[in-house]
XYZ file of C-alpha atoms in Angstrom:
547
model
C 0.000 0.000 0.000
C 1.257 3.558 -0.778
C 2.444 5.946 1.924
C -0.634 8.115 1.436
C -2.979 5.259 2.090
C -1.033 4.266 5.175
C -1.896 7.608 6.766
C -5.621 6.754 6.563
C -7.426 4.548 9.060
C -9.361 1.451 8.102
C -12.698 3.113 8.997
C -12.116 5.740 6.309
C -12.346 3.048 3.626
C -15.662 1.612 4.951
C -19.120 2.687 3.902
C -21.016 3.582 7.071
C -24.148 1.996 5.653
C -22.946 -1.431 4.497
C -19.792 -1.317 6.651
C -17.797 -2.797 3.842
C -14.991 -1.307 1.678
C -16.396 1.391 -0.585
C -17.807 0.333 -3.941
C -18.325 3.287 -6.332
C -17.925 5.797 -3.474
C -19.866 9.053 -3.835
C -19.729 12.265 -1.830
C -22.900 14.098 -0.729
C -23.019 17.901 -0.031
C -22.271 17.518 3.709
C -18.936 15.885 2.784
C -19.658 12.304 3.872
C -18.960 9.401 1.542
C -21.042 6.263 0.850
C -21.322 3.494 -1.665
C -23.482 4.808 -4.502
C -25.862 1.858 -4.212
C -26.084 2.120 -0.400
C -27.014 5.820 -0.279
C -29.417 5.471 -3.177
C -31.291 2.577 -1.490
C -31.226 4.430 1.824
C -32.936 7.493 0.320
C -35.358 5.286 -1.615
C -36.503 3.730 1.659
C -36.705 6.942 3.700
C -39.067 9.794 2.831
C -36.614 12.545 3.849
C -33.144 12.806 2.411
C -30.903 12.811 5.460
C -27.262 12.088 5.832
C -27.014 8.735 7.680
C -24.058 10.103 9.648
C -24.820 13.742 10.542
C -28.576 13.774 9.854
C -28.238 16.898 7.637
C -31.463 17.317 5.710
C -31.545 17.963 1.948
C -34.749 19.431 0.553
C -33.978 17.930 -2.826
C -32.112 14.726 -3.439
C -28.538 15.725 -4.323
C -26.860 14.527 -7.459
C -24.261 11.891 -6.756
C -20.685 12.193 -8.100
C -18.066 9.486 -7.807
C -15.210 10.470 -5.462
C -12.308 9.332 -7.583
C -9.726 9.852 -4.870
C -11.602 7.650 -2.345
C -12.367 5.179 -5.129
C -8.694 4.747 -5.983
C -7.617 4.567 -2.348
C -10.381 2.054 -1.570
C -9.321 -0.097 -4.501
C -5.734 -0.185 -3.239
C -6.878 -0.820 0.314
C -9.193 -3.581 -0.826
C -6.258 -5.372 -2.374
C -4.182 -5.260 0.800
C -6.539 -5.011 3.735
C -9.864 -6.551 2.763
C -9.302 -9.616 4.928
C -8.691 -7.551 8.073
C -11.699 -5.308 7.419
C -13.962 -8.254 6.739
C -12.799 -9.897 9.940
C -13.560 -6.687 11.888
C -17.020 -6.345 10.383
C -17.727 -10.016 11.090
C -16.954 -9.406 14.745
C -19.536 -6.598 14.788
C -22.205 -8.529 12.869
C -25.368 -9.101 14.935
C -26.048 -12.616 16.097
C -29.393 -14.100 17.178
C -30.508 -12.392 20.379
C -28.359 -9.260 19.830
C -29.900 -5.804 19.589
C -29.345 -4.686 15.981
C -28.544 -1.243 14.635
C -31.619 0.614 13.343
C -29.586 2.451 10.660
C -27.768 -0.433 8.957
C -29.494 -1.262 5.664
C -27.267 -4.090 4.495
C -25.744 -6.552 6.910
C -27.189 -5.740 10.320
C -24.531 -5.020 12.923
C -24.795 -5.299 16.665
C -25.963 -2.116 18.414
C -23.554 -0.545 20.859
C -25.932 1.969 22.437
C -29.583 3.016 22.358
C -30.530 6.719 22.316
C -33.492 7.685 24.504
C -33.927 10.947 22.540
C -33.747 9.510 19.025
C -35.502 6.324 20.238
C -33.099 4.287 18.092
C -30.194 1.886 18.535
C -26.801 2.391 16.830
C -23.811 0.245 15.983
C -20.310 1.594 16.619
C -20.093 3.314 13.228
C -23.555 4.912 13.289
C -23.056 6.004 16.889
C -20.119 8.231 15.826
C -22.235 11.419 15.295
C -23.493 11.175 18.900
C -19.888 11.211 20.045
C -18.807 14.075 17.792
C -21.660 16.518 17.118
C -22.364 18.806 20.147
C -26.169 18.641 19.797
C -26.159 14.845 19.654
C -23.698 14.594 22.533
C -26.437 15.900 24.843
C -28.660 12.910 23.983
C -29.059 10.297 26.718
C -27.469 6.968 25.753
C -27.931 3.602 27.435
C -27.019 -0.013 26.921
C -28.840 -1.266 23.836
C -32.424 -2.527 24.139
C -34.433 -3.975 21.300
C -37.924 -2.661 22.099
C -40.083 -0.199 24.018
C -37.583 2.641 24.198
C -40.466 5.080 24.635
C -41.620 3.106 27.689
C -38.306 3.871 29.404
C -39.028 7.586 29.424
C -41.265 9.446 31.880
C -44.268 10.497 29.805
C -44.772 13.581 31.975
C -41.223 14.921 32.242
C -39.545 13.274 29.229
C -36.749 11.987 31.483
C -35.288 8.503 31.913
C -37.142 6.266 34.362
C -34.336 5.368 36.747
C -35.992 5.164 40.193
C -38.777 3.067 41.712
C -41.441 4.607 43.954
C -42.224 1.984 46.582
C -45.163 4.043 47.842
C -47.017 3.994 44.508
C -45.270 0.878 43.155
C -44.215 2.531 39.882
C -41.110 3.623 37.967
C -40.347 7.365 38.071
C -37.755 9.865 36.828
C -35.625 12.251 38.888
C -38.109 15.123 38.444
C -40.942 12.933 39.790
C -39.100 12.611 43.104
C -39.252 16.394 43.742
C -42.652 17.039 42.154
C -45.430 14.423 41.991
C -43.834 11.928 44.427
C -42.163 14.405 46.729
C -42.644 12.600 50.077
C -42.555 9.028 48.773
C -40.047 6.264 49.372
C -37.641 5.625 46.456
C -35.002 3.073 45.567
C -32.840 2.676 42.444
C -34.397 0.522 39.740
C -31.613 -2.021 40.101
C -32.309 -2.489 43.822
C -36.023 -3.022 43.223
C -35.152 -5.222 40.251
C -33.039 -7.510 42.450
C -35.777 -7.664 45.070
C -38.479 -8.446 42.529
C -36.221 -11.003 40.892
C -35.947 -12.842 44.201
C -39.747 -12.705 44.580
C -40.177 -13.978 41.025
C -37.779 -16.793 41.808
C -39.881 -17.763 44.807
C -43.068 -17.425 42.760
C -41.581 -19.553 40.014
C -40.605 -22.182 42.582
C -44.126 -22.111 44.009
C -45.619 -22.374 40.525
C -43.365 -25.313 39.684
C -44.338 -26.964 42.951
C -48.025 -26.468 42.129
C -47.443 -27.787 38.604
C -45.762 -30.865 40.076
C -48.682 -31.330 42.474
C -51.117 -31.076 39.568
C -49.112 -33.598 37.563
C -49.124 -35.976 40.507
C -52.883 -35.425 40.846
C -53.314 -36.251 37.149
C -51.339 -39.463 37.677
C -53.441 -40.213 40.743
C -56.674 -39.655 38.806
C -55.462 -41.789 35.896
C -54.443 -44.498 38.359
C -57.867 -44.285 40.040
C -59.573 -44.585 36.655
C -57.421 -47.607 35.834
C -58.284 -49.232 39.169
C -61.940 -48.342 38.647
C -61.862 -49.986 35.234
C -60.297 -53.104 36.735
C -62.998 -53.149 39.415
C -65.700 -52.559 36.800
C -64.384 -55.356 34.573
C -64.171 -57.690 37.560
C -67.681 -56.813 38.738
C -69.067 -57.245 35.221
C -67.425 -60.661 35.017
C -68.764 -61.628 38.453
C -72.202 -60.223 37.605
C -72.311 -62.101 34.301
C -71.263 -65.274 36.101
C -73.927 -64.879 38.805
C -76.751 -63.989 36.434
C -75.703 -66.693 33.983
C -75.886 -69.145 36.853
C -79.325 -67.773 37.773
C -80.531 -68.139 34.194
C -79.170 -71.677 34.062
C -81.006 -72.466 37.305
C -84.238 -71.028 35.923
C -83.844 -72.930 32.662
C -82.990 -76.129 34.537
C -86.014 -75.692 36.826
C -88.261 -75.017 33.832
C -86.953 -78.114 32.026
C -87.549 -80.243 35.134
C -91.074 -78.817 35.505
C -91.889 -79.512 31.846
C -90.498 -83.046 32.092
C -92.531 -83.705 35.260
C -95.753 -82.435 33.689
C -95.153 -84.409 30.487
C -94.455 -87.579 32.511
C -97.740 -87.159 34.406
C -99.575 -86.603 31.144
C -97.944 -89.706 29.639
C -99.063 -91.823 32.613
C -102.597 -90.459 32.309
C -102.708 -91.270 28.604
C -101.378 -94.825 29.300
C -104.045 -95.401 31.935
C -106.736 -94.231 29.530
C -105.420 -96.548 26.803
C -105.543 -99.534 29.159
C -109.122 -98.693 30.250
C -110.262 -98.313 26.634
C -108.647 -101.602 25.631
C -110.328 -103.419 28.502
C -113.690 -101.844 27.686
C -113.357 -102.783 24.024
C -112.641 -106.397 25.045
C -115.815 -106.474 27.158
C -117.790 -104.952 24.303
C -116.504 -107.692 21.994
C -117.610 -110.398 24.474
C -121.003 -108.755 24.946
C -121.515 -108.490 21.194
C -120.804 -112.193 20.846
C -123.336 -113.032 23.613
C -125.865 -110.699 21.970
C -125.512 -112.600 18.704
C -125.983 -115.916 20.495
C -129.078 -114.651 22.286
C -130.536 -113.286 19.076
C -129.925 -116.552 17.216
C -131.428 -118.608 20.022
C -134.513 -116.401 20.221
C -135.363 -117.234 16.638
C -134.872 -121.054 16.825
C -137.872 -123.428 16.652
C -135.920 -126.321 18.046
C -137.384 -126.696 21.508
C -134.721 -128.993 22.838
C -131.834 -126.819 21.578
C -133.289 -123.636 23.055
C -133.811 -125.204 26.462
C -130.375 -126.776 26.541
C -128.639 -123.542 25.372
C -130.665 -121.231 27.648
C -129.108 -122.766 30.726
C -125.572 -121.699 29.541
C -126.795 -118.194 28.810
C -127.777 -117.587 32.461
C -124.065 -117.077 33.413
C -123.181 -113.420 32.735
C -120.046 -112.736 30.649
C -116.959 -111.649 32.618
C -117.415 -107.863 32.869
C -116.193 -105.177 35.268
C -118.088 -102.582 37.303
C -117.061 -99.324 35.630
C -119.244 -97.083 37.776
C -116.395 -95.665 39.877
C -113.781 -95.923 37.179
C -112.667 -92.623 35.549
C -109.610 -90.920 34.148
C -108.982 -87.704 36.057
C -106.552 -85.050 34.717
C -103.457 -85.037 36.928
C -102.788 -82.068 39.238
C -99.890 -79.974 38.007
C -100.030 -77.495 40.863
C -97.953 -79.710 43.091
C -95.250 -79.934 40.458
C -95.331 -76.180 39.986
C -95.112 -75.573 43.724
C -92.196 -77.944 44.048
C -90.450 -76.343 41.065
C -91.036 -72.832 42.411
C -89.831 -73.896 45.847
C -86.670 -75.410 44.397
C -86.095 -72.388 42.203
C -86.712 -70.052 45.132
C -84.167 -71.965 47.171
C -81.658 -71.795 44.321
C -82.314 -68.110 43.742
C -81.921 -67.372 47.435
C -78.567 -69.111 47.405
C -77.515 -67.269 44.259
C -78.743 -63.930 45.617
C -76.897 -64.556 48.831
C -73.725 -65.167 46.828
C -74.411 -62.041 44.789
C -74.890 -59.934 47.928
C -71.771 -61.510 49.396
C -69.848 -60.383 46.315
C -71.398 -56.916 46.583
C -70.545 -56.669 50.294
C -66.965 -57.655 49.535
C -66.865 -54.902 46.915
C -68.208 -52.120 49.150
C -65.823 -53.133 51.936
C -63.045 -51.863 49.673
C -64.298 -48.351 50.498
C -63.805 -48.809 54.250
C -62.854 -45.637 56.134
C -61.529 -45.072 59.629
C -64.350 -43.513 61.651
C -63.933 -42.082 65.148
C -66.567 -40.441 67.337
C -66.677 -36.651 67.740
C -67.084 -35.709 71.450
C -68.158 -32.160 70.477
C -71.369 -33.601 68.999
C -72.130 -36.166 71.739
C -75.255 -35.839 73.910
C -74.214 -35.094 77.531
C -75.489 -38.496 78.768
C -73.283 -40.506 76.401
C -69.983 -42.116 77.403
C -67.273 -42.240 74.711
C -64.132 -44.336 74.910
C -60.763 -42.593 74.831
C -59.981 -43.938 71.369
C -63.331 -42.695 70.019
C -64.384 -46.181 68.922
C -67.125 -46.993 71.497
C -70.239 -45.224 72.802
C -72.841 -46.180 75.405
C -75.525 -44.434 77.448
C -74.486 -43.410 80.957
C -77.850 -42.419 82.545
C -76.053 -39.373 84.040
C -76.032 -36.026 82.292
C -72.558 -34.491 82.252
C -72.026 -30.738 82.485
C -70.794 -30.006 78.942
C -70.802 -26.825 76.879
C -73.922 -26.552 74.729
C -72.066 -25.832 71.493
C -74.030 -25.706 68.208
C -72.768 -29.131 67.097
C -73.976 -30.996 70.204
C -77.264 -32.955 70.280
C -79.455 -31.659 73.096
C -82.299 -34.214 73.263
C -81.508 -37.329 71.248
C -78.782 -39.500 72.863
C -76.595 -39.698 69.777
C -73.152 -38.735 68.457
C -71.597 -38.162 65.018
C -68.327 -39.307 63.532
C -65.507 -36.789 63.210
C -65.027 -37.598 59.538
C -67.229 -35.949 56.898
C -67.783 -36.998 53.287
C -68.973 -34.897 50.359
C -68.137 -37.144 47.392
C -67.316 -40.693 46.370
C -68.077 -43.840 48.380
C -67.399 -44.780 51.995
C -68.146 -47.769 54.237
C -67.857 -48.526 57.938
C -69.108 -51.225 60.330
C -70.668 -51.082 63.793
C -70.831 -53.943 66.279
C -74.323 -54.109 67.864
C -73.938 -57.445 69.697
C -75.792 -57.618 73.021
C -77.920 -54.514 72.407
C -81.709 -54.241 72.428
C -81.901 -50.707 71.095
C -79.809 -48.785 68.539
C -79.990 -46.424 65.553
C -77.354 -46.151 62.814
C -76.886 -44.306 59.540
C -75.710 -40.961 58.196
C -76.834 -37.365 58.695
C -76.238 -34.191 56.692
C -74.164 -31.420 58.270
C -76.995 -28.865 58.329
C -79.548 -31.190 59.991
C -81.196 -29.892 63.163
C -79.545 -31.103 66.397
C -81.352 -29.114 69.092
C -84.679 -30.214 70.534
C -86.773 -33.098 69.286
C -86.062 -33.968 65.656
C -88.162 -36.479 63.666
C -85.571 -38.847 62.243
C -86.251 -39.056 58.495
C -84.653 -38.214 55.138
C -86.759 -35.032 55.000
C -84.843 -33.809 58.061
C -81.501 -34.957 56.639
C -81.263 -38.344 58.415
C -80.878 -41.669 56.539
C -81.005 -44.297 59.292
C -82.431 -47.611 60.513
C -83.188 -48.724 64.055
C -83.628 -51.807 66.234
C -86.180 -51.705 69.078
C -87.666 -54.060 71.662
C -85.369 -56.942 70.720
C -87.308 -57.813 67.536
C -88.426 -54.658 65.705
C -86.362 -53.407 62.788
C -87.332 -50.311 60.814
C -85.837 -48.230 58.030
C -86.691 -44.666 59.035
C -87.863 -43.617 55.571
C -90.906 -41.472 54.680
C -92.976 -43.328 55.887
C -90.923 -45.819 57.991
C -90.550 -49.337 56.547
C -90.834 -52.353 58.843
C -88.108 -54.875 58.067
C -88.227 -58.659 58.341
C -84.802 -60.154 59.048
C -84.029 -63.871 59.082
C -81.456 -63.404 61.820
C -80.478 -60.733 64.314
C -77.363 -58.897 63.096
C -74.372 -58.621 65.408
C -72.425 -56.362 63.076
C -74.018 -53.819 60.734
C -72.223 -52.386 57.694
C -73.142 -48.933 56.373
C -72.265 -48.027 52.772
C -72.798 -44.642 51.076
C -72.380 -43.708 47.421
C -72.628 -39.900 47.470
C -73.042 -39.329 43.723
C -75.510 -42.219 43.289
C -77.615 -41.069 46.270
C -77.401 -44.508 47.916
C -77.304 -45.545 51.593
C -77.246 -49.323 52.248
C -77.238 -51.376 55.455
C -75.782 -54.904 55.593
C -75.820 -57.789 58.050
C -72.081 -58.369 57.799
C -71.892 -61.883 59.312
C -74.862 -63.154 57.268
C -73.648 -61.298 54.161
C -77.218 -60.046 53.686
C -78.595 -56.729 52.496
C -80.927 -55.281 55.149
C -82.215 -52.144 53.407
C -81.204 -49.436 50.893
C -82.218 -45.798 50.593
C -82.054 -45.008 46.857
C -82.492 -41.851 44.808
C -81.258 -39.617 47.630
C -80.116 -36.089 46.793
C -77.020 -35.176 48.801
C -75.773 -31.580 48.821
C -74.232 -31.190 52.313
C -71.379 -33.029 53.938
C -72.464 -36.368 55.417
C -71.438 -37.641 58.874
C -71.748 -41.171 60.328
C -74.570 -41.259 62.927
C -74.635 -43.397 66.113
C -77.361 -43.717 68.743
C -76.751 -46.442 71.399
C -80.241 -45.981 72.935
C -81.129 -45.742 76.620
C -79.930 -48.372 79.103
C -83.408 -49.618 80.122
C -82.240 -50.847 83.492
C -79.048 -52.393 82.147
C -80.696 -54.417 79.355
C -79.121 -52.150 76.748
C -75.858 -51.256 78.484
C -73.596 -52.800 75.822
C -71.755 -50.158 73.749
C -71.837 -49.559 70.033
C -68.337 -50.437 68.809
C -66.635 -49.313 65.581
C -64.313 -52.220 64.665
C -61.697 -52.421 61.975
C -63.253 -53.721 58.771
C -62.261 -57.293 57.957
C -63.213 -58.217 54.414
C -65.869 -60.886 53.922
C -64.467 -64.165 52.628
């Protein structure tokens, strides 16, 4: 390179628009040089003709003349220094995520600063006027940002937002602190930024924790659905097996009944055939005698008539048919026997079906304990909350809203507002008890008629032999045996409350079509002592599944 070119810096051979070595350099009236193509495209894009470097405005687009001196120097420099210049420009080229220069029209270079007055970002080359021209030097520069430069300025005072008002929780400028927010508490933006960043970190951690909880809940729900499907498939299979067995029993009983009736009919028909055959034989004999009598009555041979008449006095061998008859057989006996056998079979099958159902509902067993805050003052509760009996002595207890004031009963601590639940109560040795569930809002003070209308779904045992479901109206129950352990099952969504004799694996009674809206609580009433006859407690045992 010549000595003259060595006195020039590399930047003097670069177009400030494309940042590459000049190609066809031209000079505009303000004295700045650009590639002819670069400045032409720049003015074609922008409405006003401004110098990209000094922002001098031209009312008319200037004519462009090639700067031969710069052209020759650039050509020489290109030959010797193009590699170094290219390397330098490559280092300044914007990469993904960088803030780019708003002035570059060719290859976009990385912005070095953003101007809060011009509301634009500049690379190192296009920032030069702000470092040289006095008017531009007064502009406020900041580290480059790629958006919302206007939002960083106070709209009221046109100053940079650089403080945070903790009183009003907003960003403010320096003028705001002595005018609109004069007595407020301020901190630098960076300090508030760090504080908020810590809070965001905590919030993000909390959100992630909640997300994890929700994901676990989704897995739990999916697992529950899978288990439910397994239970449903198993119950369908068991149900199909039971009802298939019932149908086979019915078909077998019907076949046996038909065979029995047909056999009776066959015997009747055989008896009739034998009677008819015997009667036809007698008729044949009688016809023969009639012919003999007729022939003899017309003979004129006196000796023959007299000799033959003596043999005619003996009557032919006939039978007294007066009491003989063919009566249709009675089929009622066969039908009764068949129905009795079928009823016995069905009872056995139904018992097995209920046993299967009881085993199923026992899967929903819950741990129930008695709530002393609801207990009538005359009741005695065990320390573990698993037993209750009547004490005949009224204790001095606080009359809180949950406590029963008249009826000697107590509720379980646990409440249920969805799904299914099951628990068992031992009633052995008692002559009086009431069990079931009650809604949370049911009346507990004064006398309350126990019925579903009042929010009680219960059954009772009275006088050693009277069982009733306390429905509307009450239903008297007939039990084959006296239960010693009663199971209570509730399906909240189905509106079902069922009572089981656990040891007999028998269904006692079911409330169906109930409409539950409140929480439900287990209900226990041990009854009065009646002179010690009913002193045994109600006991809540652990549920052992029916075999």
